[in-house]
Structures are given as structure tokens and as C-alpha cells.
Amino acid sequence: MKVQPQTRFTLPDELNAVEPPEARGLARDQVKLLVAEGSTVTHTRFDRIGEYLRPGDLLLVNTSGTLAAAVDGSWITGSGVAPVVVHFSTALDDGSWVVELRNGGSPLFDASAGDQVELPEGVLTLLEPYEPSGTRLWRAKPPVADVVDYLRRNGRPITYKYVGQQWPLALYQTVFANQPGSAEMPSAGRPFSFELVSQLAAAGVLIAPILLHCGVSSLESHEPPLPERYDVPEHTAGLVNWVRANGGRVIAVGTTAVRAIESAAQPDGSVAASKGWTDLVLGPDHPATVVDGLITGMHAPEASHLLLLESVVGGDVVQHAYDAALEHSYLWHEFGDVSLLLRR
């Protein structure tokens, strides 16, 4: 099913963040922050986000850690051997993994079931397309049982063409990460520093953990997100309900946190502890009901993530925010700048 966000814009190449802010001489919490509420847009810096939060507000933070999910290999075909990069996306319940094969920065579409890829320490075997409608993603048998540990030894962070070089895995981790499992960084949490978290807590802002392991993001254009593993702990669900009952705002740090907490929403409007797989797609037909806003990076044109933003604050607010971000030369993607979008 193709999905089409309301927000429209063209992203100039010069607004792609090609390196971490640390390489630009900034601390991670010194990136730009755009705050949008209704028709009002304010430009500031992320380490001043506390000025736009209130005592009793709750930040939901994703504790998923980023994997070194890209591994170089050799794709064995009927006509020979070709170099490929395997992106390990998602661990499935039966021990197989969802993977993507890429060559020269672009996905491969002409692989077949039974194909093998020679990797360090063994062979990966393609079993079947993960989605019946395409051959971009495959369910595959990995070379070892413990893939997370295998990636620590042999992998590197997934990067796309706009990032000009490899950066250490530590630069792809948030301060909240404690459970490895995301193919790509839950990047909305990246600008938080330990010092900023301490300042917010001292000011009465509440923080609670939530988990959602992100798969590869290369499917974004016009395509809905794939199922992802999530966990809303009982104490987080209880705190969300308490904050909402007492007039506080629930603000998700990232689209991942929105998807996780909205997957735990109950028909009566409350939130219950929940875990497993979510295939929730937020948008015009399924607006967000739990969160009052979110902190999020800048998403690519036509990305399905834009639909999620629109489901929280409305399409007009997102369009207004993105127009302002372009006008003020905000940087896009995982190493870029950040917005705080609030529902009125």
C-alpha cells in the first residue's frame, strides 16, 4: 500500500547533514531546534529545549541501541561473484533476519531465493522475499546464531550516499541506548546529552523508557513502515496515564517512540503495558491519540514518517515547520537538526 503525506517540499543537497555535529565543532546538544505549535515557529538551540517544556511533562525515550548492521560480502550468482553490502534490518522470531543487499549505494532487486552471500565467518542464505510484492528485503538465514555479537565483530554502521565517510558506532548511539537492536539510529534522541537530561529532570520534566527496534529506513518514499519489535513497560504505561490525568503533556522523542506508545493505546484512551510486533501505521485514517507532541529530526520528502508527524500535530503545522526549516537552512537526516512539534 502506497502512502502519501500532505507535506510537500524539495530538499536541496546542501541541507543534507554529511557528518556528525561534533565534526562541525558542535556538542551533540548544540544543533538547531525548531519549535512549532500551531502557526507559531521559534528557532533556537537544542540545549534550550527546557524553555519549551513544563514541570510534569513526560518525555518518552527509545532505549534501543544502534547495531553495526552493515557487513561487506560477496554475492554468489550463476554468472559469478559480485561485491555487496548486507544490511541486517530486523531479527525475526524464528532466528532468521530481514536483510537488504546493496551495491554501489543502491539496493539490489535481482536476487533469488537460495542465493548465498559469503560473509566473514560464514555464509548468509536468502530464503524468501520478506514482502510478497518485492525483492528489496529478504528473509535470510544468518551465518551465526548470535547476530548481534557477530555484528560487533564484523559490522559497521549503515550509511547512505549523503554521508561522505564512515564514523564510529559510538556517534550513532543516543545517551538512552541500553539494548542493541536497531539497524539505524533512533536519531531524535541523539541531541540529548547527559548534562541536558540532568537539567530537565531537575526542572521537573519526567522521562520514561520505551523500546522500538528500528529497521532499515531505505523504504521510506511512499511506502508504509514495516512491522517492528516494541516494548512499553508497565511503569511507563502507568506514568503516561498519570501524566495525562494530571494535565501534563506526553512528548515522544522520535517517531519510533510515537509508534510504540500508540501501539499500546486502549479503546478507552488509556495506555497498557504491551510488547511484541507492531504494524501500526499512523496517518489521516489513524491519528495519534496518546502523544501531545514529539521531538523529531528532519525527514526526507515523501517519507512515510511525515504521515506520522501529520497524525500528531496536523498537516498544516508540519508544512509550516518544514517551510521554516528550509528558509533557515536546517540540516536533514540522522546527524542534522531537530524540531519540537506540539499539538495545540
Coordinates of C-alpha atoms in Angstrom, one line a residue:
M1 CA 0.0 0.0 0.0
K2 CA 1.4 3.4 -1.1
V3 CA 1.0 6.3 1.3
Q4 CA 1.3 10.0 0.5
P5 CA 1.9 12.7 3.1
Q6 CA 0.3 16.1 2.8
T7 CA 3.6 17.9 3.4
R8 CA 5.4 18.9 0.2
F9 CA 8.9 20.3 -0.2
T10 CA 12.1 19.9 -2.2
L11 CA 15.3 19.2 -0.2
P12 CA 18.5 20.9 -1.6
D13 CA 21.6 18.7 -1.5
E14 CA 23.4 21.2 0.6
L15 CA 21.0 20.7 3.5
N16 CA 21.9 17.0 3.9
A17 CA 24.0 16.6 7.1
V18 CA 27.1 14.9 5.8
E19 CA 28.8 14.5 9.2
P20 CA 28.0 14.5 12.9
P21 CA 27.7 17.9 14.6
E22 CA 30.9 17.1 16.6
A23 CA 32.8 17.2 13.3
R24 CA 31.3 20.6 12.7
G25 CA 32.6 21.9 16.1
L26 CA 29.3 21.5 18.0
A27 CA 28.4 19.5 21.0
R28 CA 25.6 17.0 20.3
D29 CA 23.1 19.2 22.2
Q30 CA 24.0 22.3 20.2
V31 CA 22.2 21.5 17.0
K32 CA 19.4 23.8 15.8
L33 CA 15.9 23.3 17.3
L34 CA 12.7 24.4 15.6
V35 CA 9.7 24.6 17.9
A36 CA 6.3 24.6 16.1
E37 CA 3.0 25.0 17.8
G38 CA 0.0 26.0 15.6
S39 CA 1.2 28.7 13.3
T40 CA 4.0 29.8 15.7
V41 CA 7.5 28.8 14.8
T42 CA 10.5 29.6 17.0
H43 CA 14.2 29.0 16.2
T44 CA 16.6 28.2 19.0
R45 CA 19.2 25.6 20.0
F46 CA 18.5 22.1 21.3
D47 CA 20.2 22.7 24.7
R48 CA 17.5 25.3 25.4
I49 CA 14.6 22.9 24.9
G50 CA 13.8 23.1 28.6
E51 CA 12.4 26.6 27.9
Y52 CA 9.6 24.9 25.9
L53 CA 8.8 22.1 28.4
R54 CA 6.9 22.3 31.6
P55 CA 7.2 20.6 35.0
G56 CA 5.1 17.5 34.8
D57 CA 5.6 16.9 31.1
L58 CA 6.7 13.4 30.2
L59 CA 9.4 12.6 27.6
L60 CA 9.2 9.0 26.2
V61 CA 12.7 8.0 25.1
N62 CA 13.6 5.0 23.0
T63 CA 16.3 2.8 24.7
S64 CA 17.1 0.8 21.5
G65 CA 20.8 0.8 20.7
T66 CA 22.2 1.0 17.1
L67 CA 23.8 -2.0 15.6
A68 CA 26.9 -2.1 13.4
A69 CA 24.4 -3.5 10.8
A70 CA 26.3 -3.2 7.5
V71 CA 28.6 -6.1 6.5
D72 CA 30.7 -6.5 3.3
G73 CA 30.2 -9.7 1.4
S74 CA 30.3 -11.5 -1.9
W75 CA 27.1 -12.4 -3.6
I76 CA 27.3 -15.7 -5.4
T77 CA 25.3 -15.7 -8.6
G78 CA 25.0 -18.1 -11.6
S79 CA 27.3 -15.8 -13.5
G80 CA 30.0 -15.3 -10.9
V81 CA 30.6 -13.4 -7.7
A82 CA 29.7 -9.7 -7.1
P83 CA 30.6 -7.5 -4.1
V84 CA 27.6 -6.5 -2.0
V85 CA 26.9 -4.9 1.4
V86 CA 24.4 -6.7 3.6
H87 CA 22.2 -4.5 5.8
F88 CA 20.9 -6.5 8.7
S89 CA 17.5 -5.0 9.4
T90 CA 15.3 -7.0 11.8
A91 CA 15.6 -10.1 13.9
L92 CA 12.7 -12.4 13.4
D93 CA 11.2 -14.8 16.0
D94 CA 12.5 -18.0 14.3
G95 CA 16.1 -16.9 14.2
S96 CA 16.2 -15.6 10.7
W97 CA 16.8 -12.0 9.8
V98 CA 15.3 -9.5 7.4
V99 CA 18.2 -8.2 5.2
E100 CA 18.8 -5.9 2.3
L101 CA 21.5 -6.3 -0.3
R102 CA 23.1 -3.2 -1.7
N103 CA 25.7 -2.5 -4.3
G104 CA 27.3 0.9 -5.0
G105 CA 24.9 2.5 -2.5
S106 CA 21.8 1.2 -4.3
P107 CA 19.5 -1.7 -3.3
L108 CA 19.6 -4.9 -5.4
F109 CA 16.4 -6.2 -6.8
D110 CA 17.5 -9.2 -8.8
A111 CA 18.5 -11.7 -6.1
S112 CA 16.7 -15.0 -5.9
A113 CA 15.7 -17.5 -3.1
G114 CA 18.6 -19.8 -2.4
D115 CA 21.3 -17.2 -3.3
Q116 CA 24.2 -17.1 -0.9
V117 CA 26.4 -14.3 0.2
E118 CA 29.9 -15.1 1.6
L119 CA 30.4 -13.1 4.7
P120 CA 33.1 -13.1 7.4
E121 CA 32.8 -16.2 9.5
G122 CA 30.2 -17.9 7.2
V123 CA 27.5 -17.7 4.6
L124 CA 24.2 -15.9 4.6
T125 CA 21.4 -17.7 2.6
L126 CA 18.4 -15.9 1.1
L127 CA 15.2 -17.8 2.0
E128 CA 12.3 -15.9 0.6
P129 CA 11.3 -12.3 -0.1
Y130 CA 10.1 -10.6 3.1
E131 CA 7.3 -8.9 1.3
P132 CA 5.3 -10.7 -1.4
S133 CA 5.3 -7.5 -3.5
G134 CA 9.0 -7.1 -3.9
T135 CA 12.6 -8.3 -3.7
R136 CA 14.3 -5.4 -1.9
L137 CA 14.1 -7.2 1.5
W138 CA 14.7 -10.8 2.2
R139 CA 14.2 -13.2 5.0
A140 CA 17.6 -14.8 5.3
K141 CA 19.5 -17.4 7.4
P142 CA 22.4 -15.6 9.0
P143 CA 25.9 -17.1 9.2
V144 CA 25.8 -17.4 13.0
A145 CA 23.1 -17.7 15.7
D146 CA 24.1 -14.7 17.7
V147 CA 23.9 -12.0 15.1
V148 CA 24.2 -9.0 17.5
D149 CA 27.5 -10.2 18.7
Y150 CA 28.5 -11.1 15.2
L151 CA 27.9 -7.5 14.0
R152 CA 30.0 -6.2 16.9
R153 CA 32.9 -8.1 15.4
N154 CA 32.3 -7.6 11.7
G155 CA 29.9 -4.8 11.0
R156 CA 29.9 -1.1 10.7
P157 CA 27.0 1.5 10.9
I158 CA 24.7 1.7 8.0
T159 CA 25.4 4.9 5.9
Y160 CA 23.8 6.3 2.8
K161 CA 25.2 8.4 0.0
Y162 CA 24.8 11.8 1.7
V163 CA 27.2 10.8 4.5
G164 CA 30.7 11.1 2.9
Q165 CA 32.7 8.8 5.2
Q166 CA 32.5 6.1 7.9
W167 CA 32.1 7.3 11.5
P168 CA 32.5 5.3 14.7
L169 CA 29.5 3.4 16.1
A170 CA 29.5 5.5 19.2
L171 CA 28.5 8.5 17.2
Y172 CA 25.3 6.6 16.2
Q173 CA 24.2 5.9 19.8
T174 CA 22.0 8.0 22.0
V175 CA 22.5 8.5 25.7
F176 CA 19.4 6.4 26.3
A177 CA 20.6 3.3 24.4
N178 CA 20.9 0.2 26.5
Q179 CA 19.5 -2.6 24.3
P180 CA 21.1 -3.2 20.9
G181 CA 18.6 -3.9 18.2
S182 CA 18.1 -1.0 15.7
A183 CA 19.5 -1.3 12.2
E184 CA 19.7 2.5 12.2
M185 CA 19.9 5.1 15.0
P186 CA 16.7 6.3 16.7
S187 CA 18.1 9.7 15.8
A188 CA 15.7 12.0 17.5
G189 CA 17.3 11.2 20.8
R190 CA 20.8 11.9 19.6
P191 CA 20.9 15.6 20.6
F192 CA 20.3 14.8 24.3
S193 CA 23.5 14.9 26.4
F194 CA 23.8 13.6 29.9
E195 CA 24.0 17.1 31.2
L196 CA 20.8 18.2 29.4
V197 CA 18.9 15.2 30.7
S198 CA 20.0 16.1 34.3
Q199 CA 18.9 19.7 33.8
L200 CA 15.5 18.6 32.5
A201 CA 15.0 16.2 35.4
A202 CA 15.9 18.8 37.9
A203 CA 13.3 21.2 36.4
G204 CA 10.5 18.6 36.9
V205 CA 10.4 17.1 33.4
L206 CA 9.7 13.4 33.6
I207 CA 11.5 10.8 31.5
A208 CA 10.4 7.2 30.8
P209 CA 11.8 4.4 28.7
I210 CA 10.1 2.8 25.7
L211 CA 11.6 0.4 23.2
L212 CA 11.3 0.1 19.5
H213 CA 13.9 -1.5 17.3
C214 CA 14.2 0.4 14.0
G215 CA 14.6 -1.5 10.7
V216 CA 16.3 0.0 7.6
S217 CA 14.9 3.3 6.5
S218 CA 15.6 3.0 2.8
L219 CA 12.0 2.1 2.1
E220 CA 10.6 5.5 3.1
S221 CA 9.4 7.0 -0.2
H222 CA 5.7 6.4 -0.5
E223 CA 5.9 3.1 1.5
P224 CA 4.5 2.4 4.9
P225 CA 6.8 1.3 7.7
L226 CA 7.3 -2.4 8.2
P227 CA 6.4 -4.3 11.4
E228 CA 8.9 -3.6 14.2
R229 CA 9.5 -5.1 17.6
Y230 CA 8.5 -2.9 20.6
D231 CA 8.0 -2.9 24.3
V232 CA 6.0 -0.5 26.5
P233 CA 6.9 -1.4 30.1
E234 CA 4.2 -1.4 32.8
H235 CA 5.8 1.5 34.7
T236 CA 5.9 3.6 31.6
A237 CA 2.3 2.9 30.7
G238 CA 1.3 3.8 34.2
L239 CA 3.3 7.1 34.1
V240 CA 1.7 8.0 30.8
N241 CA -1.8 7.6 32.3
W242 CA -0.9 9.5 35.4
V243 CA 0.6 12.5 33.5
R244 CA -2.4 12.7 31.2
A245 CA -4.8 12.6 34.1
N246 CA -2.9 15.4 35.8
G247 CA -2.7 17.8 32.9
G248 CA 0.9 17.1 31.8
R249 CA 1.9 16.6 28.2
V250 CA 3.2 13.3 26.7
I251 CA 6.0 14.1 24.3
A252 CA 7.6 11.3 22.3
V253 CA 11.3 11.5 21.5
G254 CA 11.2 10.3 17.9
T255 CA 8.7 8.7 15.5
T256 CA 9.8 5.3 17.0
A257 CA 8.5 6.3 20.4
V258 CA 5.2 7.6 18.9
R259 CA 4.7 4.3 17.1
A260 CA 5.5 2.3 20.2
I261 CA 3.2 4.2 22.7
E262 CA 0.3 4.5 20.2
S263 CA 0.6 0.7 19.7
A264 CA -0.2 0.3 23.4
A265 CA -3.3 2.6 23.3
Q266 CA -6.5 1.1 24.5
P267 CA -10.1 1.8 23.2
D268 CA -10.9 3.8 26.4
G269 CA -8.0 6.2 25.7
S270 CA -5.6 4.7 28.3
V271 CA -2.3 3.0 27.7
A272 CA -1.5 -0.5 28.8
A273 CA 1.8 -2.4 29.1
S274 CA 2.4 -4.0 25.7
K275 CA 5.1 -5.7 23.8
G276 CA 5.6 -7.8 20.6
W277 CA 5.4 -6.7 17.0
T278 CA 3.6 -3.5 15.8
D279 CA 2.3 -2.9 12.3
L280 CA 0.6 0.3 13.2
V281 CA 0.6 3.0 10.5
L282 CA -0.4 6.4 11.8
G283 CA -1.9 8.9 9.3
P284 CA -5.2 10.5 8.3
D285 CA -7.1 7.3 8.9
H286 CA -5.4 6.6 12.3
P287 CA -4.4 9.8 14.1
A288 CA -2.3 9.7 17.2
T289 CA -4.4 9.7 20.4
V290 CA -1.8 9.5 23.2
V291 CA 1.0 11.9 22.5
D292 CA 0.7 15.7 22.6
G293 CA 3.9 16.3 20.6
L294 CA 7.2 14.9 19.5
I295 CA 10.8 15.7 19.1
T296 CA 12.0 14.6 15.7
G297 CA 14.7 15.0 13.1
M298 CA 14.0 16.4 9.6
H299 CA 12.6 13.7 7.3
A300 CA 13.1 13.2 3.6
P301 CA 10.5 14.3 1.1
E302 CA 7.6 11.9 0.7
A303 CA 8.8 9.8 3.6
S304 CA 6.1 7.8 5.5
H305 CA 7.5 9.4 8.7
L306 CA 5.8 12.7 7.6
L307 CA 2.4 11.0 7.8
L308 CA 3.2 10.2 11.4
L309 CA 4.1 13.8 12.2
E310 CA 0.9 14.9 10.5
S311 CA -1.1 12.4 12.6
V312 CA 0.2 14.1 15.8
V313 CA 0.0 17.8 15.0
G314 CA -1.7 18.1 11.6
G315 CA -0.5 18.6 8.1
D316 CA -0.6 22.4 8.2
V317 CA 1.7 22.6 11.2
V318 CA 4.2 20.2 9.6
Q319 CA 4.2 22.1 6.3
H320 CA 4.7 25.4 8.1
A321 CA 7.6 23.9 10.2
Y322 CA 9.3 22.4 7.1
D323 CA 9.0 25.6 5.1
A324 CA 10.6 27.5 8.0
A325 CA 13.3 24.9 8.3
L326 CA 14.2 25.2 4.7
E327 CA 14.2 29.0 4.9
H328 CA 16.6 28.9 7.9
S329 CA 18.9 26.2 6.4
Y330 CA 18.3 23.4 8.9
L331 CA 20.2 20.2 8.2
W332 CA 18.4 17.0 7.5
H333 CA 18.8 13.3 8.4
E334 CA 20.4 11.5 11.4
F335 CA 23.3 14.0 12.0
G336 CA 21.1 17.0 11.3
D337 CA 18.9 19.5 13.3
V338 CA 15.8 18.8 15.2
S339 CA 12.2 20.0 15.7
L340 CA 9.8 20.0 18.6
L341 CA 6.2 19.8 17.2
L342 CA 3.4 20.4 19.7
R343 CA -0.3 19.8 19.3
R344 CA -2.3 22.8 20.4

